[in-house]
């Protein structure tokens, strides 16, 4: 697979990463059998994917434990990114940015991942009670101690208790990025980017590109919608985040079908799938952009990796630009 170099730390990764969240968080059946998830991660690595994106809160902890079983065998094949900053309680998710917590969280992640160094350590969310510079300083100390190679931020402008999107989130993220850059270099920013959520193209992505900061595109397949495998009115289990998502009501899914139909037309010309075209579009947003499609299945992990082989033409890009914008709010 094509390799991309991101950030001041010159991190080299495969062009398409693997988002590991669906294996243990937010989707129906996410607490699946470990053997199946192990096969999925191995299949992704075999297909040329190197960046494995996780977080201590996924499970919580179970996803890091699973990746540790892989890294124990194939550490040199993988680039591991994990996150700290969110604690999962019985009813709520809360932010914790205290330096003591950051140090303890890093050590715990290292043990679970069965590695002596984390390639990219990200702040999942900023703690509103603690200056972000203080949290970032503690993370920088981990780099100095050799426990972490580089630092990143994951849409830190959002509150820990609810998602916000669009210009408001991106401006808040940029303000925090400007603050932490004064303490220690940011190597990567993880934020949503896809055909149906392109808002990062306006400010956040250009800001990162101008400063040599890598951009890890979260949810590049629109929580599965852009794969074309979801049908309006199919319904979701209560433990699936899409069950509460305004864009996944039957009405909005039906209204957004033209997006999938457009991607499918392009895919047919390339002998590809709608998902591969959606990922190829994200890859085309810049040499510093790495999409992180999430999946639980071997088949999709391999298919997503092969999106790096799809070369969109000027005609393809014009057709995508002409597709109607996605309907329905994220809030």
PDB file of C-alpha atoms in Angstrom:
ATOM      1  CA  UNK A   1       0.000   0.000   0.000  1.00  0.00           C
ATOM      2  CA  UNK A   2       1.038   3.599  -0.592  1.00  0.00           C
ATOM      3  CA  UNK A   3       2.686   5.149   2.452  1.00  0.00           C
ATOM      4  CA  UNK A   4       2.044   8.637   3.766  1.00  0.00           C
ATOM      5  CA  UNK A   5       4.272  10.698   6.036  1.00  0.00           C
ATOM      6  CA  UNK A   6       2.467  12.947   8.491  1.00  0.00           C
ATOM      7  CA  UNK A   7       3.438  15.449  11.139  1.00  0.00           C
ATOM      8  CA  UNK A   8       6.624  17.020  12.396  1.00  0.00           C
ATOM      9  CA  UNK A   9       7.620  13.637  13.808  1.00  0.00           C
ATOM     10  CA  UNK A  10       7.606  12.231  10.230  1.00  0.00           C
ATOM     11  CA  UNK A  11       5.207   9.406  11.039  1.00  0.00           C
ATOM     12  CA  UNK A  12       5.019   6.906   8.170  1.00  0.00           C
ATOM     13  CA  UNK A  13       1.774   4.963   7.833  1.00  0.00           C
ATOM     14  CA  UNK A  14      -0.239   3.115   5.214  1.00  0.00           C
ATOM     15  CA  UNK A  15      -2.547   5.439   3.289  1.00  0.00           C
ATOM     16  CA  UNK A  16      -5.676   3.784   4.737  1.00  0.00           C
ATOM     17  CA  UNK A  17      -5.892   3.065   8.464  1.00  0.00           C
ATOM     18  CA  UNK A  18      -8.186   0.859  10.530  1.00  0.00           C
ATOM     19  CA  UNK A  19     -10.618   2.365  13.012  1.00  0.00           C
ATOM     20  CA  UNK A  20     -10.994  -0.236  15.767  1.00  0.00           C
ATOM     21  CA  UNK A  21     -13.852   1.405  17.687  1.00  0.00           C
ATOM     22  CA  UNK A  22     -16.684  -0.700  16.147  1.00  0.00           C
ATOM     23  CA  UNK A  23     -15.145  -3.864  17.574  1.00  0.00           C
ATOM     24  CA  UNK A  24     -15.879  -2.796  21.150  1.00  0.00           C
ATOM     25  CA  UNK A  25     -17.890   0.423  21.214  1.00  0.00           C
ATOM     26  CA  UNK A  26     -20.927   2.281  19.863  1.00  0.00           C
ATOM     27  CA  UNK A  27     -22.333  -0.287  17.418  1.00  0.00           C
ATOM     28  CA  UNK A  28     -24.672  -3.260  17.776  1.00  0.00           C
ATOM     29  CA  UNK A  29     -22.673  -6.408  18.435  1.00  0.00           C
ATOM     30  CA  UNK A  30     -19.546  -4.410  19.208  1.00  0.00           C
ATOM     31  CA  UNK A  31     -18.729  -6.715  22.120  1.00  0.00           C
ATOM     32  CA  UNK A  32     -18.116  -9.510  19.637  1.00  0.00           C
ATOM     33  CA  UNK A  33     -15.967 -12.599  19.939  1.00  0.00           C
ATOM     34  CA  UNK A  34     -12.318 -11.709  20.238  1.00  0.00           C
ATOM     35  CA  UNK A  35     -11.217 -14.264  17.632  1.00  0.00           C
ATOM     36  CA  UNK A  36     -13.272 -12.563  14.933  1.00  0.00           C
ATOM     37  CA  UNK A  37     -11.812  -9.164  15.745  1.00  0.00           C
ATOM     38  CA  UNK A  38      -8.315 -10.627  15.783  1.00  0.00           C
ATOM     39  CA  UNK A  39      -8.832 -12.002  12.286  1.00  0.00           C
ATOM     40  CA  UNK A  40     -10.038  -8.593  11.122  1.00  0.00           C
ATOM     41  CA  UNK A  41      -6.953  -6.802  12.451  1.00  0.00           C
ATOM     42  CA  UNK A  42      -4.614  -9.401  10.970  1.00  0.00           C
ATOM     43  CA  UNK A  43      -6.406  -9.159   7.608  1.00  0.00           C
ATOM     44  CA  UNK A  44      -5.989  -5.386   7.608  1.00  0.00           C
ATOM     45  CA  UNK A  45      -2.265  -5.676   8.348  1.00  0.00           C
ATOM     46  CA  UNK A  46      -1.881  -8.306   5.633  1.00  0.00           C
ATOM     47  CA  UNK A  47      -3.563  -5.918   3.170  1.00  0.00           C
ATOM     48  CA  UNK A  48      -1.021  -3.177   3.868  1.00  0.00           C
ATOM     49  CA  UNK A  49      -2.839  -1.188   6.542  1.00  0.00           C
ATOM     50  CA  UNK A  50      -0.478  -0.171   9.337  1.00  0.00           C
ATOM     51  CA  UNK A  51      -2.272   2.485  11.405  1.00  0.00           C
ATOM     52  CA  UNK A  52      -4.481   0.887  14.063  1.00  0.00           C
ATOM     53  CA  UNK A  53      -6.583   3.535  15.799  1.00  0.00           C
ATOM     54  CA  UNK A  54      -8.006   2.772  19.235  1.00  0.00           C
ATOM     55  CA  UNK A  55      -8.644   4.396  22.636  1.00  0.00           C
ATOM     56  CA  UNK A  56      -8.602   3.254  26.235  1.00  0.00           C
ATOM     57  CA  UNK A  57     -12.337   3.974  26.519  1.00  0.00           C
ATOM     58  CA  UNK A  58     -13.325   1.491  23.786  1.00  0.00           C
ATOM     59  CA  UNK A  59     -14.806  -1.307  25.846  1.00  0.00           C
ATOM     60  CA  UNK A  60     -13.559   0.286  28.030  1.00  0.00           C
ATOM     61  CA  UNK A  61     -10.101  -1.257  27.769  1.00  0.00           C
ATOM     62  CA  UNK A  62     -11.096  -4.370  25.816  1.00  0.00           C
ATOM     63  CA  UNK A  63     -10.053  -2.997  22.434  1.00  0.00           C
ATOM     64  CA  UNK A  64      -6.555  -2.175  23.649  1.00  0.00           C
ATOM     65  CA  UNK A  65      -6.313  -5.657  25.171  1.00  0.00           C
ATOM     66  CA  UNK A  66      -7.296  -7.197  21.851  1.00  0.00           C
ATOM     67  CA  UNK A  67      -4.768  -5.128  19.913  1.00  0.00           C
ATOM     68  CA  UNK A  68      -2.157  -6.137  22.451  1.00  0.00           C
ATOM     69  CA  UNK A  69      -2.632  -9.749  21.343  1.00  0.00           C
ATOM     70  CA  UNK A  70      -1.869  -8.649  17.779  1.00  0.00           C
ATOM     71  CA  UNK A  71       1.024  -6.355  18.637  1.00  0.00           C
ATOM     72  CA  UNK A  72       2.621  -9.079  20.710  1.00  0.00           C
ATOM     73  CA  UNK A  73       3.082 -10.970  17.440  1.00  0.00           C
ATOM     74  CA  UNK A  74       3.357  -8.217  14.806  1.00  0.00           C
ATOM     75  CA  UNK A  75       4.599  -5.048  16.448  1.00  0.00           C
ATOM     76  CA  UNK A  76       6.857  -4.115  13.528  1.00  0.00           C
ATOM     77  CA  UNK A  77       3.924  -4.357  11.087  1.00  0.00           C
ATOM     78  CA  UNK A  78       1.733  -1.910  12.991  1.00  0.00           C
ATOM     79  CA  UNK A  79       1.569   1.761  13.867  1.00  0.00           C
ATOM     80  CA  UNK A  80      -0.567   2.109  16.979  1.00  0.00           C
ATOM     81  CA  UNK A  81      -2.570   5.198  17.890  1.00  0.00           C
ATOM     82  CA  UNK A  82      -4.477   5.301  21.161  1.00  0.00           C
ATOM     83  CA  UNK A  83      -6.124   8.025  23.216  1.00  0.00           C
ATOM     84  CA  UNK A  84      -6.613   9.243  26.759  1.00  0.00           C
ATOM     85  CA  UNK A  85      -8.806  11.880  28.351  1.00  0.00           C
ATOM     86  CA  UNK A  86     -12.236  10.258  28.679  1.00  0.00           C
ATOM     87  CA  UNK A  87     -13.510   8.114  31.536  1.00  0.00           C
ATOM     88  CA  UNK A  88     -16.533   5.868  31.105  1.00  0.00           C
ATOM     89  CA  UNK A  89     -18.934   5.766  34.043  1.00  0.00           C
ATOM     90  CA  UNK A  90     -22.256   4.038  34.622  1.00  0.00           C
ATOM     91  CA  UNK A  91     -24.274   6.884  33.134  1.00  0.00           C
ATOM     92  CA  UNK A  92     -21.869   9.420  31.694  1.00  0.00           C
ATOM     93  CA  UNK A  93     -18.583   9.901  29.899  1.00  0.00           C
ATOM     94  CA  UNK A  94     -16.446  12.543  31.585  1.00  0.00           C
ATOM     95  CA  UNK A  95     -13.191  14.229  30.637  1.00  0.00           C
ATOM     96  CA  UNK A  96     -10.078  13.983  32.795  1.00  0.00           C
ATOM     97  CA  UNK A  97      -7.015  15.971  31.790  1.00  0.00           C
ATOM     98  CA  UNK A  98      -5.064  15.969  35.031  1.00  0.00           C
ATOM     99  CA  UNK A  99      -1.338  15.276  34.560  1.00  0.00           C
ATOM    100  CA  UNK A 100      -1.444  12.432  37.075  1.00  0.00           C
ATOM    101  CA  UNK A 101      -4.259  10.750  35.199  1.00  0.00           C
ATOM    102  CA  UNK A 102      -2.456  11.170  31.860  1.00  0.00           C
ATOM    103  CA  UNK A 103       0.652   9.444  33.192  1.00  0.00           C
ATOM    104  CA  UNK A 104      -1.343   6.586  34.719  1.00  0.00           C
ATOM    105  CA  UNK A 105      -3.464   6.175  31.591  1.00  0.00           C
ATOM    106  CA  UNK A 106      -0.398   5.953  29.375  1.00  0.00           C
ATOM    107  CA  UNK A 107       1.237   3.293  31.531  1.00  0.00           C
ATOM    108  CA  UNK A 108      -1.992   1.286  31.573  1.00  0.00           C
ATOM    109  CA  UNK A 109      -2.336   1.514  27.788  1.00  0.00           C
ATOM    110  CA  UNK A 110       1.249   0.359  27.319  1.00  0.00           C
ATOM    111  CA  UNK A 111       0.537  -2.715  29.438  1.00  0.00           C
ATOM    112  CA  UNK A 112      -2.681  -3.566  27.629  1.00  0.00           C
ATOM    113  CA  UNK A 113      -1.119  -3.029  24.191  1.00  0.00           C
ATOM    114  CA  UNK A 114       1.898  -5.156  25.127  1.00  0.00           C
ATOM    115  CA  UNK A 115       4.323  -2.573  23.778  1.00  0.00           C
ATOM    116  CA  UNK A 116       7.007  -0.336  25.210  1.00  0.00           C
ATOM    117  CA  UNK A 117       6.067   2.683  23.090  1.00  0.00           C
ATOM    118  CA  UNK A 118       2.876   4.195  21.661  1.00  0.00           C
ATOM    119  CA  UNK A 119       3.421   5.600  18.166  1.00  0.00           C
ATOM    120  CA  UNK A 120       0.755   8.307  18.434  1.00  0.00           C
ATOM    121  CA  UNK A 121      -0.875   9.315  21.725  1.00  0.00           C
ATOM    122  CA  UNK A 122      -3.964  11.467  21.329  1.00  0.00           C
ATOM    123  CA  UNK A 123      -5.963  13.620  23.679  1.00  0.00           C
ATOM    124  CA  UNK A 124      -9.500  12.333  23.183  1.00  0.00           C
ATOM    125  CA  UNK A 125     -11.193  15.409  24.655  1.00  0.00           C
ATOM    126  CA  UNK A 126      -9.942  18.399  26.631  1.00  0.00           C
ATOM    127  CA  UNK A 127     -10.983  18.684  30.272  1.00  0.00           C
ATOM    128  CA  UNK A 128     -12.862  21.984  30.773  1.00  0.00           C
ATOM    129  CA  UNK A 129     -11.629  22.123  34.371  1.00  0.00           C
ATOM    130  CA  UNK A 130      -7.918  21.963  33.498  1.00  0.00           C
ATOM    131  CA  UNK A 131      -5.974  24.221  31.102  1.00  0.00           C
ATOM    132  CA  UNK A 132      -5.278  22.187  27.984  1.00  0.00           C
ATOM    133  CA  UNK A 133      -1.644  23.323  28.116  1.00  0.00           C
ATOM    134  CA  UNK A 134      -1.272  21.517  31.439  1.00  0.00           C
ATOM    135  CA  UNK A 135      -2.633  18.269  30.016  1.00  0.00           C
ATOM    136  CA  UNK A 136      -0.522  18.628  26.882  1.00  0.00           C
ATOM    137  CA  UNK A 137       2.595  19.289  28.950  1.00  0.00           C
ATOM    138  CA  UNK A 138       2.122  15.995  30.758  1.00  0.00           C
ATOM    139  CA  UNK A 139       1.705  14.231  27.420  1.00  0.00           C
ATOM    140  CA  UNK A 140       4.881  15.894  26.142  1.00  0.00           C
ATOM    141  CA  UNK A 141       6.744  14.500  29.151  1.00  0.00           C
ATOM    142  CA  UNK A 142       5.743  11.023  27.969  1.00  0.00           C
ATOM    143  CA  UNK A 143       7.535  11.691  24.683  1.00  0.00           C
ATOM    144  CA  UNK A 144      10.621  12.747  26.596  1.00  0.00           C
ATOM    145  CA  UNK A 145      10.409   9.557  28.647  1.00  0.00           C
ATOM    146  CA  UNK A 146      10.362   7.430  25.499  1.00  0.00           C
ATOM    147  CA  UNK A 147       6.876   6.049  26.158  1.00  0.00           C
ATOM    148  CA  UNK A 148       5.278   7.914  23.246  1.00  0.00           C
ATOM    149  CA  UNK A 149       6.656   8.879  19.827  1.00  0.00           C
ATOM    150  CA  UNK A 150       4.272  11.692  18.860  1.00  0.00           C
ATOM    151  CA  UNK A 151       1.167  13.529  20.050  1.00  0.00           C
ATOM    152  CA  UNK A 152      -2.191  14.221  18.477  1.00  0.00           C
ATOM    153  CA  UNK A 153      -5.598  15.642  19.282  1.00  0.00           C
ATOM    154  CA  UNK A 154      -8.991  14.123  18.550  1.00  0.00           C
ATOM    155  CA  UNK A 155     -11.580  16.845  17.862  1.00  0.00           C
ATOM    156  CA  UNK A 156     -10.807  18.376  21.226  1.00  0.00           C
ATOM    157  CA  UNK A 157     -13.103  21.320  20.650  1.00  0.00           C
ATOM    158  CA  UNK A 158     -16.074  19.060  21.358  1.00  0.00           C
ATOM    159  CA  UNK A 159     -17.510  18.612  24.827  1.00  0.00           C
ATOM    160  CA  UNK A 160     -17.029  15.217  26.426  1.00  0.00           C
ATOM    161  CA  UNK A 161     -20.770  14.831  26.993  1.00  0.00           C
ATOM    162  CA  UNK A 162     -22.115  15.482  23.475  1.00  0.00           C
ATOM    163  CA  UNK A 163     -20.967  15.796  19.891  1.00  0.00           C
ATOM    164  CA  UNK A 164     -20.839  19.085  18.084  1.00  0.00           C
ATOM    165  CA  UNK A 165     -19.982  19.401  14.436  1.00  0.00           C
ATOM    166  CA  UNK A 166     -19.310  21.859  11.653  1.00  0.00           C
ATOM    167  CA  UNK A 167     -17.713  25.267  11.874  1.00  0.00           C
ATOM    168  CA  UNK A 168     -18.250  25.703  15.622  1.00  0.00           C
ATOM    169  CA  UNK A 169     -16.361  22.519  16.481  1.00  0.00           C
ATOM    170  CA  UNK A 170     -13.547  23.239  14.044  1.00  0.00           C
ATOM    171  CA  UNK A 171     -12.956  26.788  15.238  1.00  0.00           C
ATOM    172  CA  UNK A 172     -12.847  25.580  18.842  1.00  0.00           C
ATOM    173  CA  UNK A 173     -10.416  22.842  17.837  1.00  0.00           C
ATOM    174  CA  UNK A 174      -8.150  25.316  16.047  1.00  0.00           C
ATOM    175  CA  UNK A 175      -8.075  27.576  19.090  1.00  0.00           C
ATOM    176  CA  UNK A 176      -6.936  24.690  21.272  1.00  0.00           C
ATOM    177  CA  UNK A 177      -4.428  23.548  18.658  1.00  0.00           C
ATOM    178  CA  UNK A 178      -2.884  27.009  18.647  1.00  0.00           C
ATOM    179  CA  UNK A 179      -2.519  26.845  22.417  1.00  0.00           C
ATOM    180  CA  UNK A 180      -0.917  23.417  22.630  1.00  0.00           C
ATOM    181  CA  UNK A 181       1.408  24.076  19.695  1.00  0.00           C
ATOM    182  CA  UNK A 182       3.160  26.552  21.988  1.00  0.00           C
ATOM    183  CA  UNK A 183       3.942  23.680  24.375  1.00  0.00           C
ATOM    184  CA  UNK A 184       4.835  20.770  22.076  1.00  0.00           C
ATOM    185  CA  UNK A 185       4.311  20.049  18.353  1.00  0.00           C
ATOM    186  CA  UNK A 186       1.055  18.468  17.228  1.00  0.00           C
ATOM    187  CA  UNK A 187       1.720  15.627  14.781  1.00  0.00           C
ATOM    188  CA  UNK A 188      -1.865  14.704  13.905  1.00  0.00           C
ATOM    189  CA  UNK A 189      -5.467  15.809  14.326  1.00  0.00           C
ATOM    190  CA  UNK A 190      -8.313  13.299  14.166  1.00  0.00           C
ATOM    191  CA  UNK A 191     -11.661  14.690  13.067  1.00  0.00           C
ATOM    192  CA  UNK A 192     -14.611  13.698  10.938  1.00  0.00           C
ATOM    193  CA  UNK A 193     -14.314  13.997   7.156  1.00  0.00           C
ATOM    194  CA  UNK A 194     -16.380  12.289   4.476  1.00  0.00           C
ATOM    195  CA  UNK A 195     -18.407  12.973   1.350  1.00  0.00           C
ATOM    196  CA  UNK A 196     -21.455  13.648   3.492  1.00  0.00           C
ATOM    197  CA  UNK A 197     -19.582  15.549   6.230  1.00  0.00           C
ATOM    198  CA  UNK A 198     -17.030  17.703   4.371  1.00  0.00           C
ATOM    199  CA  UNK A 199     -17.036  20.652   6.804  1.00  0.00           C
ATOM    200  CA  UNK A 200     -13.381  20.147   7.772  1.00  0.00           C
ATOM    201  CA  UNK A 201     -12.380  21.217   4.261  1.00  0.00           C
ATOM    202  CA  UNK A 202     -13.278  24.816   5.060  1.00  0.00           C
ATOM    203  CA  UNK A 203     -10.869  25.616   7.908  1.00  0.00           C
ATOM    204  CA  UNK A 204      -9.505  22.692   9.881  1.00  0.00           C
ATOM    205  CA  UNK A 205      -7.927  20.711   7.054  1.00  0.00           C
ATOM    206  CA  UNK A 206      -6.196  23.735   5.445  1.00  0.00           C
ATOM    207  CA  UNK A 207      -4.970  24.827   8.892  1.00  0.00           C
ATOM    208  CA  UNK A 208      -3.357  21.422   9.431  1.00  0.00           C
ATOM    209  CA  UNK A 209      -1.893  21.262   5.938  1.00  0.00           C
ATOM    210  CA  UNK A 210      -0.259  24.675   6.268  1.00  0.00           C
ATOM    211  CA  UNK A 211       1.534  23.512   9.414  1.00  0.00           C
ATOM    212  CA  UNK A 212       2.538  20.030   8.284  1.00  0.00           C
ATOM    213  CA  UNK A 213       0.091  18.350  10.670  1.00  0.00           C
ATOM    214  CA  UNK A 214      -1.388  15.030   9.632  1.00  0.00           C
ATOM    215  CA  UNK A 215      -5.160  14.719   9.356  1.00  0.00           C
ATOM    216  CA  UNK A 216      -6.746  11.432  10.416  1.00  0.00           C
ATOM    217  CA  UNK A 217     -10.192  11.327   8.838  1.00  0.00           C
ATOM    218  CA  UNK A 218     -12.641   9.760  11.277  1.00  0.00           C
ATOM    219  CA  UNK A 219     -15.905   8.238  10.049  1.00  0.00           C
ATOM    220  CA  UNK A 220     -14.914   8.518   6.355  1.00  0.00           C
ATOM    221  CA  UNK A 221     -17.795   6.182   5.441  1.00  0.00           C
ATOM    222  CA  UNK A 222     -20.436   8.178   7.311  1.00  0.00           C
ATOM    223  CA  UNK A 223     -20.994   5.562  10.044  1.00  0.00           C
ATOM    224  CA  UNK A 224     -21.551   2.981   7.311  1.00  0.00           C
ATOM    225  CA  UNK A 225     -24.087   4.954   5.279  1.00  0.00           C
ATOM    226  CA  UNK A 226     -21.756   5.569   2.324  1.00  0.00           C
ATOM    227  CA  UNK A 227     -21.099   1.841   1.910  1.00  0.00           C
ATOM    228  CA  UNK A 228     -24.557   1.433   0.381  1.00  0.00           C
ATOM    229  CA  UNK A 229     -25.285  -1.547   2.622  1.00  0.00           C
ATOM    230  CA  UNK A 230     -27.820   0.241   4.848  1.00  0.00           C
ATOM    231  CA  UNK A 231     -31.455   0.616   3.824  1.00  0.00           C
ATOM    232  CA  UNK A 232     -33.959   3.262   4.970  1.00  0.00           C
ATOM    233  CA  UNK A 233     -36.178   2.035   7.759  1.00  0.00           C
ATOM    234  CA  UNK A 234     -34.022  -0.970   8.637  1.00  0.00           C
ATOM    235  CA  UNK A 235     -33.799   0.145  12.267  1.00  0.00           C
ATOM    236  CA  UNK A 236     -30.938  -0.115  14.730  1.00  0.00           C
ATOM    237  CA  UNK A 237     -30.625  -1.779  18.106  1.00  0.00           C
ATOM    238  CA  UNK A 238     -30.770   0.544  21.163  1.00  0.00           C
ATOM    239  CA  UNK A 239     -27.046   0.087  21.844  1.00  0.00           C
ATOM    240  CA  UNK A 240     -26.156   1.323  18.339  1.00  0.00           C
ATOM    241  CA  UNK A 241     -25.255   5.028  18.195  1.00  0.00           C
ATOM    242  CA  UNK A 242     -27.161   5.347  14.908  1.00  0.00           C
ATOM    243  CA  UNK A 243     -30.435   4.579  16.685  1.00  0.00           C
ATOM    244  CA  UNK A 244     -30.279   8.110  18.166  1.00  0.00           C
ATOM    245  CA  UNK A 245     -28.719   9.818  15.169  1.00  0.00           C
ATOM    246  CA  UNK A 246     -30.916  12.320  13.247  1.00  0.00           C
ATOM    247  CA  UNK A 247     -29.309  11.330   9.937  1.00  0.00           C
ATOM    248  CA  UNK A 248     -30.268   7.707  10.462  1.00  0.00           C
ATOM    249  CA  UNK A 249     -34.014   8.117  10.742  1.00  0.00           C
ATOM    250  CA  UNK A 250     -35.873   6.339   7.947  1.00  0.00           C
ATOM    251  CA  UNK A 251     -36.847   9.711   6.445  1.00  0.00           C
ATOM    252  CA  UNK A 252     -33.306  11.100   6.365  1.00  0.00           C
ATOM    253  CA  UNK A 253     -31.769   7.859   5.123  1.00  0.00           C
ATOM    254  CA  UNK A 254     -34.217   7.874   2.232  1.00  0.00           C
ATOM    255  CA  UNK A 255     -33.522  11.548   1.528  1.00  0.00           C
ATOM    256  CA  UNK A 256     -29.760  10.900   1.386  1.00  0.00           C
ATOM    257  CA  UNK A 257     -29.909   7.945  -0.992  1.00  0.00           C
ATOM    258  CA  UNK A 258     -28.834  10.124  -3.968  1.00  0.00           C
ATOM    259  CA  UNK A 259     -25.397  10.382  -2.324  1.00  0.00           C
ATOM    260  CA  UNK A 260     -24.971   6.617  -2.316  1.00  0.00           C
ATOM    261  CA  UNK A 261     -26.431   6.289  -5.813  1.00  0.00           C
ATOM    262  CA  UNK A 262     -23.885   8.784  -7.110  1.00  0.00           C
ATOM    263  CA  UNK A 263     -20.992   6.946  -5.492  1.00  0.00           C
ATOM    264  CA  UNK A 264     -22.292   3.650  -6.864  1.00  0.00           C
ATOM    265  CA  UNK A 265     -22.351   4.994 -10.449  1.00  0.00           C
ATOM    266  CA  UNK A 266     -18.717   6.032 -10.144  1.00  0.00           C
ATOM    267  CA  UNK A 267     -17.785   2.738  -8.481  1.00  0.00           C
ATOM    268  CA  UNK A 268     -19.245   0.759 -11.377  1.00  0.00           C
ATOM    269  CA  UNK A 269     -16.936   2.557 -13.808  1.00  0.00           C
ATOM    270  CA  UNK A 270     -13.922   1.564 -11.708  1.00  0.00           C
ATOM    271  CA  UNK A 271     -14.984  -1.966 -10.824  1.00  0.00           C
ATOM    272  CA  UNK A 272     -15.003  -0.798  -7.220  1.00  0.00           C
ATOM    273  CA  UNK A 273     -17.533  -0.340  -4.416  1.00  0.00           C
ATOM    274  CA  UNK A 274     -19.226   2.835  -3.135  1.00  0.00           C
ATOM    275  CA  UNK A 275     -17.151   2.555   0.040  1.00  0.00           C
ATOM    276  CA  UNK A 276     -13.906   2.459  -1.933  1.00  0.00           C
ATOM    277  CA  UNK A 277     -14.924   5.528  -3.924  1.00  0.00           C
ATOM    278  CA  UNK A 278     -15.823   7.386  -0.720  1.00  0.00           C
ATOM    279  CA  UNK A 279     -12.419   6.525   0.748  1.00  0.00           C
ATOM    280  CA  UNK A 280     -10.600   7.453  -2.471  1.00  0.00           C
ATOM    281  CA  UNK A 281     -12.269  10.864  -2.283  1.00  0.00           C
ATOM    282  CA  UNK A 282     -10.944  11.353   1.266  1.00  0.00           C
ATOM    283  CA  UNK A 283      -7.465  10.217   0.205  1.00  0.00           C
ATOM    284  CA  UNK A 284      -7.558  12.840  -2.531  1.00  0.00           C
ATOM    285  CA  UNK A 285      -8.009  15.683  -0.053  1.00  0.00           C
ATOM    286  CA  UNK A 286      -4.250  15.849   0.555  1.00  0.00           C
ATOM    287  CA  UNK A 287      -1.063  13.860   0.996  1.00  0.00           C
ATOM    288  CA  UNK A 288      -1.285  14.391   4.751  1.00  0.00           C
ATOM    289  CA  UNK A 289      -4.789  12.854   4.999  1.00  0.00           C
ATOM    290  CA  UNK A 290      -5.284   9.266   6.209  1.00  0.00           C
ATOM    291  CA  UNK A 291      -8.849   7.891   6.449  1.00  0.00           C
ATOM    292  CA  UNK A 292      -9.720   5.625   9.381  1.00  0.00           C
ATOM    293  CA  UNK A 293     -12.650   3.463   8.257  1.00  0.00           C
ATOM    294  CA  UNK A 294     -13.945   1.387  11.127  1.00  0.00           C
ATOM    295  CA  UNK A 295     -15.104  -2.194  10.756  1.00  0.00           C
ATOM    296  CA  UNK A 296     -15.580  -5.479  12.595  1.00  0.00           C
ATOM    297  CA  UNK A 297     -15.308  -7.713   9.530  1.00  0.00           C
ATOM    298  CA  UNK A 298     -12.324  -9.095   7.645  1.00  0.00           C
ATOM    299  CA  UNK A 299     -13.989  -8.583   4.275  1.00  0.00           C
ATOM    300  CA  UNK A 300     -14.543  -4.877   4.793  1.00  0.00           C
ATOM    301  CA  UNK A 301     -11.063  -4.350   6.251  1.00  0.00           C
ATOM    302  CA  UNK A 302      -9.502  -5.759   3.072  1.00  0.00           C
ATOM    303  CA  UNK A 303     -11.918  -3.890   0.807  1.00  0.00           C
ATOM    304  CA  UNK A 304     -11.194  -0.616   2.575  1.00  0.00           C
ATOM    305  CA  UNK A 305      -7.445  -1.118   2.276  1.00  0.00           C
ATOM    306  CA  UNK A 306      -7.792  -1.610  -1.477  1.00  0.00           C
ATOM    307  CA  UNK A 307      -9.437   1.805  -1.790  1.00  0.00           C
ATOM    308  CA  UNK A 308      -5.881   3.160  -1.981  1.00  0.00           C
ATOM    309  CA  UNK A 309      -5.707   1.607  -5.477  1.00  0.00           C
ATOM    310  CA  UNK A 310      -8.729   3.543  -6.793  1.00  0.00           C
ATOM    311  CA  UNK A 311      -7.751   6.633  -8.775  1.00  0.00           C
ATOM    312  CA  UNK A 312     -10.621   9.067  -9.252  1.00  0.00           C
ATOM    313  CA  UNK A 313     -10.711  11.062 -12.466  1.00  0.00           C
ATOM    314  CA  UNK A 314     -11.610  14.706 -12.955  1.00  0.00           C
ATOM    315  CA  UNK A 315     -15.008  13.513 -14.151  1.00  0.00           C
ATOM    316  CA  UNK A 316     -15.490  11.456 -10.970  1.00  0.00           C
ATOM    317  CA  UNK A 317     -14.569  14.371  -8.733  1.00  0.00           C
ATOM    318  CA  UNK A 318     -16.897  16.711 -10.626  1.00  0.00           C
ATOM    319  CA  UNK A 319     -19.768  14.261 -10.180  1.00  0.00           C
ATOM    320  CA  UNK A 320     -19.091  13.954  -6.460  1.00  0.00           C
ATOM    321  CA  UNK A 321     -18.939  17.746  -6.109  1.00  0.00           C
ATOM    322  CA  UNK A 322     -22.323  17.974  -7.843  1.00  0.00           C
ATOM    323  CA  UNK A 323     -24.029  15.490  -5.511  1.00  0.00           C
ATOM    324  CA  UNK A 324     -26.681  17.037  -3.253  1.00  0.00           C
ATOM    325  CA  UNK A 325     -25.412  17.852   0.242  1.00  0.00           C
ATOM    326  CA  UNK A 326     -26.408  15.476   2.989  1.00  0.00           C
ATOM    327  CA  UNK A 327     -29.654  16.260   4.737  1.00  0.00           C
ATOM    328  CA  UNK A 328     -30.287  16.004   8.449  1.00  0.00           C
ATOM    329  CA  UNK A 329     -28.485  17.493  11.438  1.00  0.00           C
ATOM    330  CA  UNK A 330     -25.762  15.807  13.446  1.00  0.00           C
ATOM    331  CA  UNK A 331     -26.930  17.526  16.647  1.00  0.00           C
TER     332      UNK A 331
END
